[in-house]
Amino acid sequence: MKPRRHPLRIQLAGLYAGVFLAAGLVFIAVNFGIIERDDSGLIDAIIGIGVITVVALTAGWFIAGLALRPLRAVTATAQQVSAKTLDQRIDLDGPDDELRELADTIDALFARLEASFERERRFVANASHEI
């Protein structure tokens, strides 16, 4: 049985918050372990890092949502396409990145499928005409 993966948006938000947490812990380790030698503000610093991590997790959630919006558009269009609507295309706007390349690849796939279905329709029409 395959382990269940979390949605990509949660993974990205967790990664974003994890980077903030790691940077904060390094800051605490350096500041209180090497520089200060006084533990009076350590608890406040740990609480602050916790708060910043929660804020980073929330910000990461919204940032991941914005980053994944084009992927939702690709998915929605791909789900709407059927044998009768193969002329529909994703036609994704935006920068020339991996998501645009994926959308263009799927558009090309739809074009090949449309051409194949059209050849099949013509063949069936010609065959039925000959019979």
mmCIF file of C-alpha atoms in Angstrom:
data_model
loop_
_atom_site.group_PDB
_atom_site.id
_atom_site.type_symbol
_atom_site.label_atom_id
_atom_site.label_comp_id
_atom_site.label_asym_id
_atom_site.label_seq_id
_atom_site.Cartn_x
_atom_site.Cartn_y
_atom_site.Cartn_z
ATOM 1 C CA MET A 1 0.000 0.000 0.000
ATOM 2 C CA LYS A 2 1.357 3.394 -0.986
ATOM 3 C CA PRO A 3 1.770 5.968 1.779
ATOM 4 C CA ARG A 4 -0.702 8.839 1.547
ATOM 5 C CA ARG A 5 0.892 12.095 0.447
ATOM 6 C CA HIS A 6 -0.269 15.495 1.527
ATOM 7 C CA PRO A 7 -1.549 17.890 -1.145
ATOM 8 C CA LEU A 8 1.143 19.920 -2.875
ATOM 9 C CA ARG A 9 -0.160 23.164 -1.370
ATOM 10 C CA ILE A 10 0.365 21.819 2.163
ATOM 11 C CA GLN A 11 3.816 20.517 1.245
ATOM 12 C CA LEU A 12 4.862 23.899 -0.154
ATOM 13 C CA ALA A 13 3.484 25.785 2.856
ATOM 14 C CA GLY A 14 5.282 23.393 5.208
ATOM 15 C CA LEU A 15 8.525 23.827 3.301
ATOM 16 C CA TYR A 16 8.194 27.610 3.476
ATOM 17 C CA ALA A 17 7.528 27.506 7.232
ATOM 18 C CA GLY A 18 10.288 24.938 7.731
ATOM 19 C CA VAL A 19 12.847 27.271 6.185
ATOM 20 C CA PHE A 20 11.770 30.053 8.552
ATOM 21 C CA LEU A 21 11.886 27.685 11.522
ATOM 22 C CA ALA A 22 15.338 26.391 10.629
ATOM 23 C CA ALA A 23 16.667 29.913 10.112
ATOM 24 C CA GLY A 24 15.177 30.982 13.449
ATOM 25 C CA LEU A 25 16.695 28.033 15.285
ATOM 26 C CA VAL A 26 20.093 28.762 13.763
ATOM 27 C CA PHE A 27 19.696 32.386 14.827
ATOM 28 C CA ILE A 28 18.865 31.323 18.400
ATOM 29 C CA ALA A 29 21.748 28.858 18.492
ATOM 30 C CA VAL A 30 24.212 31.440 17.252
ATOM 31 C CA ASN A 31 22.855 34.325 19.293
ATOM 32 C CA PHE A 32 22.434 32.554 22.619
ATOM 33 C CA GLY A 33 25.093 29.909 22.247
ATOM 34 C CA ILE A 34 28.030 31.849 20.931
ATOM 35 C CA ILE A 35 27.434 35.554 21.247
ATOM 36 C CA GLU A 36 25.358 36.129 24.358
ATOM 37 C CA ARG A 37 26.058 33.490 27.017
ATOM 38 C CA ASP A 38 23.043 34.974 28.809
ATOM 39 C CA ASP A 39 19.848 32.885 28.663
ATOM 40 C CA SER A 40 17.502 35.640 29.877
ATOM 41 C CA GLY A 41 15.843 36.211 26.476
ATOM 42 C CA LEU A 42 15.956 32.610 25.279
ATOM 43 C CA ILE A 43 12.314 31.827 26.108
ATOM 44 C CA ASP A 44 11.146 35.030 24.405
ATOM 45 C CA ALA A 45 13.221 34.168 21.342
ATOM 46 C CA ILE A 46 11.779 30.630 21.172
ATOM 47 C CA ILE A 47 8.224 31.989 21.479
ATOM 48 C CA GLY A 48 9.004 34.558 18.782
ATOM 49 C CA ILE A 49 10.318 31.862 16.456
ATOM 50 C CA GLY A 50 7.133 29.857 17.078
ATOM 51 C CA VAL A 51 4.956 32.837 16.196
ATOM 52 C CA ILE A 52 7.023 33.599 13.100
ATOM 53 C CA THR A 53 6.761 29.949 12.034
ATOM 54 C CA VAL A 54 2.956 30.070 12.295
ATOM 55 C CA VAL A 55 2.896 33.315 10.306
ATOM 56 C CA ALA A 56 5.252 31.767 7.729
ATOM 57 C CA LEU A 57 3.028 28.689 7.465
ATOM 58 C CA THR A 58 -0.017 30.894 6.847
ATOM 59 C CA ALA A 59 1.841 33.029 4.304
ATOM 60 C CA GLY A 60 3.178 29.879 2.648
ATOM 61 C CA TRP A 61 -0.388 28.550 2.341
ATOM 62 C CA PHE A 62 -1.496 31.669 0.444
ATOM 63 C CA ILE A 63 1.673 31.882 -1.664
ATOM 64 C CA ALA A 64 1.365 28.207 -2.634
ATOM 65 C CA GLY A 65 -2.260 28.824 -3.597
ATOM 66 C CA LEU A 66 -1.203 31.612 -5.935
ATOM 67 C CA ALA A 67 1.592 29.511 -7.406
ATOM 68 C CA LEU A 68 -0.727 26.546 -8.017
ATOM 69 C CA ARG A 69 -3.581 28.566 -9.578
ATOM 70 C CA PRO A 70 -2.404 27.874 -13.170
ATOM 71 C CA LEU A 71 -2.254 24.163 -12.385
ATOM 72 C CA ARG A 72 -5.884 24.254 -11.259
ATOM 73 C CA ALA A 73 -6.785 25.890 -14.600
ATOM 74 C CA VAL A 74 -4.981 23.110 -16.479
ATOM 75 C CA THR A 75 -6.767 20.456 -14.431
ATOM 76 C CA ALA A 76 -10.205 22.045 -14.874
ATOM 77 C CA THR A 77 -9.844 22.260 -18.650
ATOM 78 C CA ALA A 78 -8.472 18.722 -18.933
ATOM 79 C CA GLN A 79 -11.440 17.410 -16.937
ATOM 80 C CA GLN A 80 -13.933 19.195 -19.224
ATOM 81 C CA VAL A 81 -12.545 17.805 -22.464
ATOM 82 C CA SER A 82 -14.388 14.855 -23.964
ATOM 83 C CA ALA A 83 -14.578 13.187 -27.373
ATOM 84 C CA LYS A 84 -17.024 15.885 -28.482
ATOM 85 C CA THR A 85 -15.025 18.842 -27.120
ATOM 86 C CA LEU A 86 -11.518 17.953 -28.245
ATOM 87 C CA ASP A 87 -11.239 21.353 -29.895
ATOM 88 C CA GLN A 88 -11.083 22.966 -26.449
ATOM 89 C CA ARG A 89 -7.599 24.085 -25.395
ATOM 90 C CA ILE A 90 -6.018 25.200 -22.135
ATOM 91 C CA ASP A 91 -4.181 28.131 -23.753
ATOM 92 C CA LEU A 92 -2.458 29.102 -20.510
ATOM 93 C CA ASP A 93 -1.243 32.691 -20.243
ATOM 94 C CA GLY A 94 1.733 33.713 -18.174
ATOM 95 C CA PRO A 95 5.472 33.214 -18.103
ATOM 96 C CA ASP A 96 7.216 30.578 -20.166
ATOM 97 C CA ASP A 97 7.788 28.149 -17.293
ATOM 98 C CA GLU A 98 7.180 24.502 -16.429
ATOM 99 C CA LEU A 99 3.432 24.977 -15.973
ATOM 100 C CA ARG A 100 3.142 26.654 -19.367
ATOM 101 C CA GLU A 101 5.155 23.816 -20.907
ATOM 102 C CA LEU A 102 2.794 21.286 -19.309
ATOM 103 C CA ALA A 103 -0.268 23.154 -20.608
ATOM 104 C CA ASP A 104 1.228 23.381 -24.109
ATOM 105 C CA THR A 105 2.016 19.652 -24.034
ATOM 106 C CA ILE A 106 -1.559 18.824 -23.038
ATOM 107 C CA ASP A 107 -2.872 21.177 -25.746
ATOM 108 C CA ALA A 108 -0.731 19.322 -28.309
ATOM 109 C CA LEU A 109 -2.085 16.010 -26.995
ATOM 110 C CA PHE A 110 -5.649 17.293 -27.431
ATOM 111 C CA ALA A 111 -4.791 18.376 -30.991
ATOM 112 C CA ARG A 112 -3.430 14.912 -31.825
ATOM 113 C CA LEU A 113 -6.497 13.250 -30.299
ATOM 114 C CA GLU A 114 -8.804 15.604 -32.209
ATOM 115 C CA ALA A 115 -7.032 14.789 -35.481
ATOM 116 C CA SER A 116 -7.235 11.073 -34.722
ATOM 117 C CA PHE A 117 -10.952 11.249 -33.919
ATOM 118 C CA GLU A 118 -11.547 13.241 -37.115
ATOM 119 C CA ARG A 119 -9.693 10.632 -39.201
ATOM 120 C CA GLU A 120 -11.805 7.919 -37.559
ATOM 121 C CA ARG A 121 -15.044 9.813 -38.301
ATOM 122 C CA ARG A 122 -14.047 10.233 -41.965
ATOM 123 C CA PHE A 123 -13.106 6.571 -42.222
ATOM 124 C CA VAL A 124 -16.423 5.461 -40.737
ATOM 125 C CA ALA A 125 -18.313 7.862 -43.009
ATOM 126 C CA ASN A 126 -16.446 6.615 -46.097
ATOM 127 C CA ALA A 127 -16.872 2.971 -45.089
ATOM 128 C CA SER A 128 -20.605 3.382 -44.481
ATOM 129 C CA HIS A 129 -20.940 5.197 -47.810
ATOM 130 C CA GLU A 130 -19.213 2.333 -49.631
ATOM 131 C CA ILE A 131 -21.476 -0.267 -47.979
#
